[in-house]
């Protein structure tokens, strides 16, 4: 595997131009604060209908509140179509203490996650991959529009208020995120003795961009 990534599964894009593009996107991910970034082949992303069903059946508090969550997303069926069209996928993650994930700082972290995914997507689009699509985690309604009564898009009162930041959650598409981490060669569970944390257990949040 080239491009200085930790992925163990993909041979990388065949042509030189795509290889340069991948290298640039991975560099961008790190520059924006990712702790890990890798390129994998789209077919390596495991999608499971049962995981997408959890959004509705598990009665997620964010269900239906934004266009980035079910039932407003195309779900596993739509994602599989995108997988077939995509040339490759950029996966990244950002580490944070487990304490952060269970504190008020989590909102800042998740906003940042969506924003990084959006920036990688936009860079890919600028590079000629015009249908590239970013996926992150969390609900943009909760993260960006928590003080608004409704999502502007769903209420048809206007355009998205955060088009440069808000991106859909991987959950609604049934993406198996832990499996995705494994495909990238990253431990899905990081502990202090791995040398990535001093005191608290270190955890992570992840995003992904299909390059189309
Ligand atoms: S306006 Fe945009 S950021 Fe706000 S909830 Fe709707 S889609 Fe999400």
Short mmCIF file of C-alpha atoms and ligand atoms in Angstrom, two decimals:
data_model
loop_
_atom_site.label_atom_id
_atom_site.label_comp_id
_atom_site.label_asym_id
_atom_site.label_seq_id
_atom_site.Cartn_x
_atom_site.Cartn_y
_atom_site.Cartn_z
CA UNK A 1 0.00 0.00 0.00
CA UNK A 2 1.40 3.33 -1.02
CA UNK A 3 0.70 6.94 -0.20
CA UNK A 4 2.07 6.68 3.33
CA UNK A 5 -1.17 5.33 4.72
CA UNK A 6 -1.82 2.55 7.15
CA UNK A 7 -4.38 0.78 4.98
CA UNK A 8 -3.59 -2.85 4.44
CA UNK A 9 -6.27 -3.79 1.95
CA UNK A 10 -6.08 -1.69 -1.18
CA UNK A 11 -3.50 -1.47 -3.91
CA UNK A 12 -4.45 2.15 -4.57
CA UNK A 13 -5.53 3.96 -7.70
CA UNK A 14 -4.03 2.66 -10.88
CA UNK A 15 -3.27 5.94 -12.59
CA UNK A 16 -0.85 8.59 -11.52
CA UNK A 17 -3.31 11.45 -11.42
CA UNK A 18 -5.58 9.58 -9.00
CA UNK A 19 -2.57 8.64 -6.86
CA UNK A 20 -1.59 12.30 -6.56
CA UNK A 21 -5.19 13.13 -5.68
CA UNK A 22 -5.29 10.50 -2.94
CA UNK A 23 -2.01 11.69 -1.52
CA UNK A 24 -3.32 15.26 -1.42
CA UNK A 25 -6.58 14.27 0.27
CA UNK A 26 -4.79 12.21 2.91
CA UNK A 27 -2.43 15.10 3.57
CA UNK A 28 -5.41 17.42 3.89
CA UNK A 29 -7.09 15.07 6.38
CA UNK A 30 -4.01 15.16 8.60
CA UNK A 31 -3.66 18.93 8.22
CA UNK A 32 -7.27 19.33 9.37
CA UNK A 33 -6.66 17.34 12.53
CA UNK A 34 -7.15 13.68 11.67
CA UNK A 35 -5.02 11.31 13.73
CA UNK A 36 -5.34 8.57 11.10
CA UNK A 37 -6.17 8.69 7.39
CA UNK A 38 -6.18 5.97 4.76
CA UNK A 39 -7.45 5.10 1.32
CA UNK A 40 -9.40 1.90 0.80
CA UNK A 41 -11.34 0.42 -2.09
CA UNK A 42 -15.08 1.22 -1.84
CA UNK A 43 -16.09 -2.45 -1.87
CA UNK A 44 -14.18 -2.89 1.39
CA UNK A 45 -16.78 -0.80 3.22
CA UNK A 46 -19.19 -3.19 4.92
CA UNK A 47 -22.82 -2.07 4.81
CA UNK A 48 -25.48 -3.83 6.84
CA UNK A 49 -29.22 -3.18 6.65
CA UNK A 50 -29.66 -4.13 10.30
CA UNK A 51 -27.34 -1.31 11.40
CA UNK A 52 -29.38 1.28 9.51
CA UNK A 53 -32.54 -0.16 11.06
CA UNK A 54 -31.26 0.71 14.51
CA UNK A 55 -31.86 4.41 13.79
CA UNK A 56 -35.61 3.82 13.60
CA UNK A 57 -36.05 0.76 15.77
CA UNK A 58 -33.71 2.01 18.45
CA UNK A 59 -35.67 5.27 18.50
CA UNK A 60 -32.64 7.49 18.11
CA UNK A 61 -33.51 10.93 19.41
CA UNK A 62 -32.25 12.41 16.13
CA UNK A 63 -34.35 10.20 13.89
CA UNK A 64 -36.04 12.25 11.19
CA UNK A 65 -34.71 15.62 12.33
CA UNK A 66 -32.39 16.39 9.43
CA UNK A 67 -31.77 15.35 5.80
CA UNK A 68 -28.61 13.60 7.01
CA UNK A 69 -30.51 11.01 9.04
CA UNK A 70 -33.14 8.35 8.24
CA UNK A 71 -35.75 8.28 6.90
CA UNK A 72 -34.45 11.15 4.74
CA UNK A 73 -31.27 9.42 3.51
CA UNK A 74 -31.06 6.77 0.83
CA UNK A 75 -29.82 4.21 3.38
CA UNK A 76 -27.90 1.01 2.58
CA UNK A 77 -29.50 0.72 -0.87
CA UNK A 78 -28.42 4.20 -1.88
CA UNK A 79 -24.99 3.76 -0.35
CA UNK A 80 -24.36 0.54 -2.27
CA UNK A 81 -25.12 2.41 -5.50
CA UNK A 82 -22.55 5.06 -4.57
CA UNK A 83 -20.07 2.32 -3.67
CA UNK A 84 -20.36 0.93 -7.17
CA UNK A 85 -19.68 4.33 -8.73
CA UNK A 86 -16.80 5.34 -6.44
CA UNK A 87 -13.17 4.92 -7.43
CA UNK A 88 -11.91 4.81 -3.88
CA UNK A 89 -12.70 5.99 -0.36
CA UNK A 90 -10.80 8.19 2.03
CA UNK A 91 -11.33 7.18 5.65
CA UNK A 92 -10.14 9.26 8.56
CA UNK A 93 -10.54 9.37 12.27
CA UNK A 94 -9.87 11.76 15.11
CA UNK A 95 -8.87 10.52 18.51
CA UNK A 96 -10.18 12.04 21.70
CA UNK A 97 -10.35 11.02 25.31
CA UNK A 98 -13.33 8.96 26.28
CA UNK A 99 -14.05 11.70 28.79
CA UNK A 100 -14.43 14.20 25.93
CA UNK A 101 -17.01 12.01 24.23
CA UNK A 102 -19.16 12.10 27.33
CA UNK A 103 -18.81 15.82 28.02
CA UNK A 104 -20.00 19.10 26.50
CA UNK A 105 -16.80 19.10 24.40
CA UNK A 106 -18.25 16.28 22.36
CA UNK A 107 -20.39 18.73 20.39
CA UNK A 108 -17.30 20.67 19.34
CA UNK A 109 -15.53 17.45 18.35
CA UNK A 110 -18.47 16.16 16.30
CA UNK A 111 -18.92 19.51 14.56
CA UNK A 112 -15.24 19.38 13.68
CA UNK A 113 -15.64 15.81 12.39
CA UNK A 114 -18.44 16.83 10.02
CA UNK A 115 -16.47 19.88 8.90
CA UNK A 116 -13.32 17.87 8.13
CA UNK A 117 -15.38 15.38 6.10
CA UNK A 118 -16.99 18.27 4.19
CA UNK A 119 -13.61 19.88 3.46
CA UNK A 120 -12.16 16.64 2.10
CA UNK A 121 -15.27 16.20 -0.06
CA UNK A 122 -14.96 19.73 -1.41
CA UNK A 123 -11.28 19.26 -2.20
CA UNK A 124 -12.14 16.09 -4.13
CA UNK A 125 -14.86 17.94 -6.05
CA UNK A 126 -12.42 20.73 -6.88
CA UNK A 127 -10.02 18.05 -8.10
CA UNK A 128 -12.56 16.85 -10.64
CA UNK A 129 -14.37 14.13 -8.67
CA UNK A 130 -17.61 16.04 -8.81
CA UNK A 131 -19.93 13.50 -7.25
CA UNK A 132 -17.77 12.80 -4.20
CA UNK A 133 -19.78 12.36 -1.02
CA UNK A 134 -18.75 12.79 2.60
CA UNK A 135 -20.14 10.94 5.59
CA UNK A 136 -19.47 11.59 9.25
CA UNK A 137 -21.27 10.97 12.52
CA UNK A 138 -23.90 12.61 14.68
CA UNK A 139 -26.92 14.68 13.72
CA UNK A 140 -26.37 18.06 12.05
CA UNK A 141 -29.65 19.24 13.63
CA UNK A 142 -28.25 18.59 17.06
CA UNK A 143 -24.73 19.80 16.26
CA UNK A 144 -25.39 22.92 14.22
CA UNK A 145 -29.08 23.83 14.48
CA UNK A 146 -29.85 22.86 18.08
CA UNK A 147 -31.17 26.36 18.79
CA UNK A 148 -33.46 26.35 15.76
CA UNK A 149 -36.99 24.99 15.83
CA UNK A 150 -36.57 23.09 12.57
CA UNK A 151 -34.11 22.11 9.92
CA UNK A 152 -34.39 24.77 7.21
CA UNK A 153 -34.27 22.12 4.48
CA UNK A 154 -36.91 19.81 5.91
CA UNK A 155 -39.24 22.66 6.84
CA UNK A 156 -38.70 24.07 3.32
CA UNK A 157 -37.98 27.48 4.77
CA UNK A 158 -34.61 27.79 3.01
CA UNK A 159 -31.26 26.28 2.18
CA UNK A 160 -29.10 24.42 4.68
CA UNK A 161 -27.65 26.91 7.16
CA UNK A 162 -24.31 25.07 7.26
CA UNK A 163 -23.60 23.76 3.76
CA UNK A 164 -19.84 23.86 4.28
CA UNK A 165 -19.95 21.85 7.48
CA UNK A 166 -22.96 19.58 7.85
CA UNK A 167 -22.71 16.08 6.42
CA UNK A 168 -24.81 12.92 6.95
CA UNK A 169 -24.06 10.32 9.54
CA UNK A 170 -22.63 6.96 8.47
CA UNK A 171 -25.14 5.25 10.79
CA UNK A 172 -28.13 5.92 8.58
CA UNK A 173 -26.47 4.14 5.68
CA UNK A 174 -25.74 1.00 7.68
CA UNK A 175 -21.97 1.42 7.50
CA UNK A 176 -20.19 -0.87 9.93
CA UNK A 177 -17.74 1.66 11.34
CA UNK A 178 -15.80 -0.73 13.57
CA UNK A 179 -15.26 -3.01 10.59
CA UNK A 180 -14.18 0.04 8.58
CA UNK A 181 -11.50 0.75 11.19
CA UNK A 182 -10.27 -2.82 10.92
CA UNK A 183 -10.12 -2.62 7.13
CA UNK A 184 -7.89 0.41 7.53
CA UNK A 185 -5.66 -1.53 9.88
CA UNK A 186 -6.53 0.59 12.90
CA UNK A 187 -7.47 -0.80 16.28
CA UNK A 188 -11.15 -0.16 17.00
CA UNK A 189 -10.27 0.20 20.62
CA UNK A 190 -7.32 2.32 21.77
CA UNK A 191 -6.01 2.18 25.29
CA UNK A 192 -3.41 4.31 27.09
CA UNK A 193 -0.74 1.64 26.80
CA UNK A 194 -0.88 2.07 23.02
CA UNK A 195 0.97 5.31 23.66
CA UNK A 196 -1.76 7.57 22.29
CA UNK A 197 -3.01 8.85 25.61
CA UNK A 198 -1.45 9.87 28.87
CA UNK A 199 -4.19 9.33 31.35
CA UNK A 200 -7.65 8.77 29.96
CA UNK A 201 -8.69 5.96 27.73
CA UNK A 202 -8.49 7.21 24.19
CA UNK A 203 -11.42 6.78 21.88
CA UNK A 204 -12.17 8.04 18.39
CA UNK A 205 -14.72 9.39 15.94
CA UNK A 206 -14.53 8.70 12.22
CA UNK A 207 -15.57 10.03 8.84
CA UNK A 208 -15.32 8.85 5.26
CA UNK A 209 -15.48 10.32 1.77
CA UNK A 210 -16.42 8.34 -1.32
CA UNK A 211 -14.42 9.70 -4.24
CA UNK A 212 -16.70 9.65 -7.27
S1 LIG B 1 -30.27 23.42 8.16
FE1 LIG B 1 -28.52 22.17 7.48
S2 LIG B 1 -27.28 21.92 9.34
FE2 LIG B 1 -29.29 22.60 10.00
S3 LIG B 1 -30.40 20.69 10.46
FE3 LIG B 1 -30.89 21.25 8.33
S4 LIG B 1 -29.40 20.15 7.06
FE4 LIG B 1 -28.65 20.12 9.18
#
